[in-house]
CSV table of C-alpha atoms in Angstrom, one decimal:
chain,number,residue,atom,x,y,z
A,1,ASN,CA,-29.5,-124.5,78.9
A,2,ALA,CA,-32.5,-122.3,78.8
A,3,GLY,CA,-30.7,-119.1,79.5
A,4,VAL,CA,-32.9,-116.2,79.2
A,5,THR,CA,-36.6,-116.8,78.3
A,6,GLN,CA,-39.0,-114.3,77.1
A,7,THR,CA,-42.7,-114.7,76.5
A,8,PRO,CA,-44.6,-113.9,74.3
A,9,LYS,CA,-42.7,-113.8,71.1
A,10,PHE,CA,-45.2,-111.6,69.3
A,11,ARG,CA,-48.2,-109.5,70.4
A,12,ILE,CA,-50.4,-107.0,69.0
A,13,LEU,CA,-52.1,-104.5,71.4
A,14,LYS,CA,-54.8,-101.9,70.9
A,15,ILE,CA,-54.1,-98.3,72.1
A,16,GLY,CA,-54.9,-98.0,75.8
A,17,GLN,CA,-54.6,-101.7,76.5
A,18,SER,CA,-52.0,-103.1,79.1
A,19,MET,CA,-49.9,-106.2,79.2
A,20,THR,CA,-46.9,-107.8,80.9
A,21,LEU,CA,-43.9,-109.0,79.1
A,22,GLN,CA,-42.4,-112.0,80.9
A,23,CYS,CA,-38.7,-112.6,81.3
A,24,THR,CA,-37.1,-115.4,83.4
A,25,GLN,CA,-33.5,-116.5,83.6
A,26,ASP,CA,-32.0,-119.8,85.0
A,27,MET,CA,-28.3,-118.7,85.4
A,28,ASN,CA,-28.9,-117.2,88.9
A,29,HIS,CA,-27.7,-113.8,87.5
A,30,ASN,CA,-28.3,-110.9,89.9
A,31,TYR,CA,-28.3,-108.3,87.1
A,32,MET,CA,-31.2,-108.0,84.8
A,33,TYR,CA,-32.1,-105.4,82.1
A,34,TRP,CA,-34.9,-104.5,79.7
A,35,TYR,CA,-34.1,-102.9,76.3
A,36,ARG,CA,-36.1,-101.9,73.4
A,37,GLN,CA,-34.8,-101.9,69.9
A,38,ASP,CA,-36.2,-99.7,67.2
A,39,PRO,CA,-35.0,-99.7,63.6
A,40,GLY,CA,-32.2,-97.4,63.0
A,41,MET,CA,-32.0,-96.4,66.7
A,42,GLY,CA,-30.0,-98.9,68.5
A,43,LEU,CA,-30.9,-100.4,71.8
A,44,LYS,CA,-32.3,-98.3,74.7
A,45,LEU,CA,-32.2,-99.3,78.3
A,46,ILE,CA,-35.8,-99.1,79.9
A,47,TYR,CA,-35.2,-100.5,83.3
A,48,TYR,CA,-32.6,-102.5,85.2
A,49,SER,CA,-32.2,-104.4,88.4
A,50,VAL,CA,-29.1,-105.3,90.4
A,51,GLY,CA,-30.9,-108.0,92.5
A,52,ALA,CA,-34.3,-109.1,93.9
A,53,GLY,CA,-36.2,-106.2,95.3
A,54,ILE,CA,-34.1,-103.5,93.6
A,55,THR,CA,-34.9,-101.7,90.4
A,56,ASP,CA,-33.9,-98.5,88.6
A,57,LYS,CA,-34.8,-96.5,85.6
A,58,GLY,CA,-32.9,-96.5,82.4
A,59,GLU,CA,-33.0,-94.0,79.5
A,60,VAL,CA,-36.6,-94.4,78.4
A,61,PRO,CA,-38.7,-95.6,81.4
A,62,ASN,CA,-41.9,-93.6,80.7
A,63,GLY,CA,-44.9,-95.7,80.1
A,64,TYR,CA,-43.4,-98.8,81.6
A,65,ASN,CA,-43.0,-100.4,85.1
A,66,VAL,CA,-41.0,-103.4,86.4
A,67,SER,CA,-40.8,-105.5,89.5
A,68,ARG,CA,-38.1,-107.9,90.8
A,69,SER,CA,-39.6,-110.2,93.5
A,70,THR,CA,-37.2,-113.1,92.6
A,71,THR,CA,-33.8,-113.5,91.2
A,72,GLU,CA,-35.2,-115.4,88.3
A,73,ASP,CA,-37.9,-113.1,87.1
A,74,PHE,CA,-38.1,-109.6,85.8
A,75,PRO,CA,-41.5,-108.8,84.2
A,76,LEU,CA,-42.1,-105.6,82.2
A,77,ARG,CA,-45.5,-103.9,82.5
A,78,LEU,CA,-47.0,-101.7,79.8
A,79,GLU,CA,-49.7,-99.6,81.0
A,80,LEU,CA,-52.0,-97.7,78.5
A,81,ALA,CA,-50.2,-98.8,75.5
A,82,ALA,CA,-49.3,-96.2,72.8
A,83,PRO,CA,-48.2,-96.6,69.2
A,84,SER,CA,-44.7,-95.1,70.3
A,85,GLN,CA,-44.3,-98.4,72.3
A,86,THR,CA,-44.2,-100.5,69.2
A,87,SER,CA,-40.9,-102.0,69.2
A,88,VAL,CA,-39.0,-105.2,69.9
A,89,TYR,CA,-38.3,-105.8,73.6
A,90,PHE,CA,-35.2,-107.6,74.9
A,91,CYS,CA,-34.5,-108.9,78.3
A,92,ALA,CA,-30.9,-109.5,79.3
A,93,SER,CA,-29.0,-110.7,82.4
A,94,SER,CA,-25.5,-110.8,83.6
A,95,TYR,CA,-23.5,-112.4,86.4
A,96,ALA,CA,-21.5,-109.3,87.5
A,97,GLY,CA,-23.2,-106.3,85.9
A,98,LEU,CA,-21.2,-104.8,83.1
A,99,ASN,CA,-18.0,-106.5,84.2
A,100,SER,CA,-19.4,-109.7,82.5
A,101,PRO,CA,-21.1,-110.4,79.2
A,102,LEU,CA,-24.9,-109.8,78.8
A,103,HIS,CA,-27.0,-112.7,77.9
A,104,PHE,CA,-30.1,-111.8,75.9
A,105,GLY,CA,-33.4,-113.5,75.3
A,106,ASN,CA,-34.9,-113.8,71.8
A,107,GLY,CA,-37.2,-110.7,72.3
A,108,THR,CA,-40.8,-109.9,72.1
A,109,ARG,CA,-42.1,-108.1,69.0
A,110,LEU,CA,-44.9,-105.8,70.1
A,111,THR,CA,-47.2,-103.7,67.8
A,112,VAL,CA,-49.7,-101.2,69.1
A,113,THR,CA,-52.4,-100.1,66.7
B,1,LYS,CA,-23.7,-87.7,76.1
B,2,GLN,CA,-22.0,-90.8,74.7
B,3,GLU,CA,-22.5,-91.5,71.0
B,4,VAL,CA,-21.6,-94.7,69.3
B,5,THR,CA,-21.1,-95.1,65.5
B,6,GLN,CA,-20.6,-98.1,63.5
B,7,ILE,CA,-19.2,-97.9,60.0
B,8,PRO,CA,-20.1,-99.2,57.5
B,9,ALA,CA,-23.8,-99.7,58.0
B,10,ALA,CA,-23.7,-102.7,55.6
B,11,LEU,CA,-20.9,-105.0,54.2
B,12,SER,CA,-21.1,-107.8,51.7
B,13,VAL,CA,-18.0,-109.9,51.1
B,14,PRO,CA,-17.1,-113.3,49.5
B,15,GLU,CA,-16.4,-116.2,51.5
B,16,GLY,CA,-12.9,-116.6,52.9
B,17,GLU,CA,-12.1,-112.8,52.9
B,18,ASN,CA,-10.7,-111.2,56.1
B,19,LEU,CA,-12.7,-108.2,57.1
B,20,VAL,CA,-12.9,-105.3,59.6
B,21,LEU,CA,-15.9,-103.7,61.3
B,22,ASN,CA,-15.6,-100.3,62.9
B,23,CYS,CA,-17.0,-98.8,66.0
B,24,SER,CA,-16.2,-95.3,67.4
B,25,PHE,CA,-17.4,-93.5,70.5
B,26,THR,CA,-17.3,-89.9,71.4
B,27,ASP,CA,-16.6,-90.1,75.1
B,28,SER,CA,-13.3,-92.0,76.2
B,29,ALA,CA,-14.4,-92.3,79.8
B,30,ILE,CA,-15.5,-96.0,79.3
B,31,TYR,CA,-15.7,-98.9,81.6
B,32,ASN,CA,-15.5,-101.5,78.8
B,33,LEU,CA,-16.7,-102.3,75.3
B,34,GLN,CA,-18.7,-105.4,74.1
B,35,TRP,CA,-19.0,-106.8,70.5
B,36,PHE,CA,-22.4,-108.6,69.9
B,37,ARG,CA,-23.8,-110.6,67.1
B,38,GLN,CA,-27.5,-110.5,66.3
B,39,ASP,CA,-29.1,-113.1,63.8
B,40,PRO,CA,-32.4,-112.1,62.3
B,41,GLY,CA,-35.4,-112.5,64.8
B,42,LYS,CA,-33.0,-113.4,67.6
B,43,GLY,CA,-31.5,-111.8,70.7
B,44,LEU,CA,-27.9,-110.6,70.8
B,45,THR,CA,-25.0,-112.9,71.5
B,46,SER,CA,-21.9,-111.5,73.3
B,47,LEU,CA,-18.8,-112.2,71.3
B,48,LEU,CA,-16.0,-110.2,73.1
B,49,LEU,CA,-15.8,-107.9,76.0
B,50,ILE,CA,-12.8,-105.6,76.2
B,51,GLN,CA,-12.0,-103.8,79.6
B,52,SER,CA,-10.8,-100.3,79.3
B,53,SER,CA,-7.3,-101.3,80.5
B,54,GLN,CA,-7.0,-103.9,77.7
B,55,ARG,CA,-6.0,-103.4,74.1
B,56,GLU,CA,-7.5,-106.5,72.6
B,57,GLN,CA,-9.3,-109.6,73.0
B,58,THR,CA,-9.4,-112.7,70.8
B,59,SER,CA,-11.9,-115.6,70.4
B,60,GLY,CA,-11.3,-118.1,67.6
B,61,ARG,CA,-11.5,-116.2,64.2
B,62,LEU,CA,-12.5,-113.0,65.9
B,63,ASN,CA,-10.3,-110.3,67.2
B,64,ALA,CA,-11.3,-107.1,68.8
B,65,SER,CA,-9.2,-104.1,69.6
B,66,LEU,CA,-9.7,-101.1,71.6
B,67,ASP,CA,-8.0,-97.7,71.4
B,68,LYS,CA,-9.7,-95.8,74.1
B,69,SER,CA,-7.8,-92.5,73.6
B,70,SER,CA,-8.9,-92.2,70.0
B,71,GLY,CA,-12.4,-93.5,70.8
B,72,ARG,CA,-12.2,-96.5,68.4
B,73,SER,CA,-12.6,-100.2,68.4
B,74,THR,CA,-12.4,-102.7,65.6
B,75,LEU,CA,-13.6,-106.2,65.2
B,76,TYR,CA,-11.6,-108.3,62.8
B,77,ILE,CA,-13.0,-111.4,61.4
B,78,ALA,CA,-10.6,-113.8,59.6
B,79,ALA,CA,-11.4,-116.2,56.8
B,80,SER,CA,-15.1,-115.3,56.8
B,81,GLN,CA,-17.8,-117.9,56.4
B,82,PRO,CA,-21.5,-117.5,55.2
B,83,GLY,CA,-22.4,-118.4,58.8
B,84,ASP,CA,-20.8,-115.3,59.9
B,85,SER,CA,-23.7,-113.4,58.3
B,86,ALA,CA,-25.5,-111.4,60.9
B,87,THR,CA,-25.6,-107.9,62.3
B,88,TYR,CA,-22.7,-107.0,64.6
B,89,LEU,CA,-23.3,-104.4,67.3
B,90,CYS,CA,-20.8,-102.7,69.5
B,91,ALA,CA,-21.8,-101.3,73.0
B,92,VAL,CA,-19.9,-99.1,75.4
B,93,ALA,CA,-20.3,-99.2,79.1
B,94,ASN,CA,-19.9,-95.6,80.2
B,95,ALA,CA,-17.8,-94.8,83.4
B,96,GLY,CA,-18.7,-92.1,85.8
B,97,GLY,CA,-21.5,-89.6,86.3
B,98,THR,CA,-25.2,-90.3,85.8
B,99,SER,CA,-24.6,-92.8,83.1
B,100,TYR,CA,-22.3,-95.2,85.1
B,101,GLY,CA,-22.5,-98.7,84.0
B,102,LYS,CA,-25.1,-98.1,81.4
B,103,LEU,CA,-24.5,-99.5,77.8
B,104,THR,CA,-24.6,-97.2,74.8
B,105,PHE,CA,-25.3,-99.2,71.6
B,106,GLY,CA,-24.2,-98.6,68.1
B,107,GLN,CA,-26.7,-99.1,65.3
B,108,GLY,CA,-24.9,-102.2,63.9
B,109,THR,CA,-23.1,-103.4,60.7
B,110,ILE,CA,-25.1,-105.8,58.7
B,111,LEU,CA,-22.7,-108.3,57.3
B,112,THR,CA,-23.3,-110.6,54.4
B,113,VAL,CA,-20.8,-113.3,53.5
B,114,HIS,CA,-21.8,-114.9,50.2
B,115,PRO,CA,-20.4,-118.4,49.0
């Protein structure tokens, strides 16, 4: 039972570099989400997808891009990393959107210096 | 704009004690509310999901209640154990308007249960 798998677990980037955070789920969930968690700020939705080929912006999409070419994978791309993107990033999925519980990965801790 | 507040921010109790965690939200137009548990360095685990038409949900030693009209939910943990130590977060799914279906999270309550 892998559930939601995120890679890498940790990453340090220099300002201006780019990277892709990987997320894959093996539960055949249509709905997938990317959140960031900052200390004392709660989780904020970056992007979400309701199925392969469909993505939409969340609360804080600036500086990020996503794609959803398959049901299983939902990578998050950071272009031109900035210190404000230092955070813990969580990918989540659900069977029936917000009608059903969210399943989270263990997160990627990103530091931009 | 929906705001979710969790009180207290931290709670320390002796093993065996029954305890209540509180969650309040400003906009009662919600679709549902979820309680999550987060262990250090890990993702969130969904504990209970309460639909807006429900008053409570139970799972083992956990009971969550929802009073939509007053904008409040509580998570009751019976006979607490050291393994219950974690951060507990509530999240509200907002109904209607441009925020339909998006979750608004509280900042969490850090629970420590000491032997």
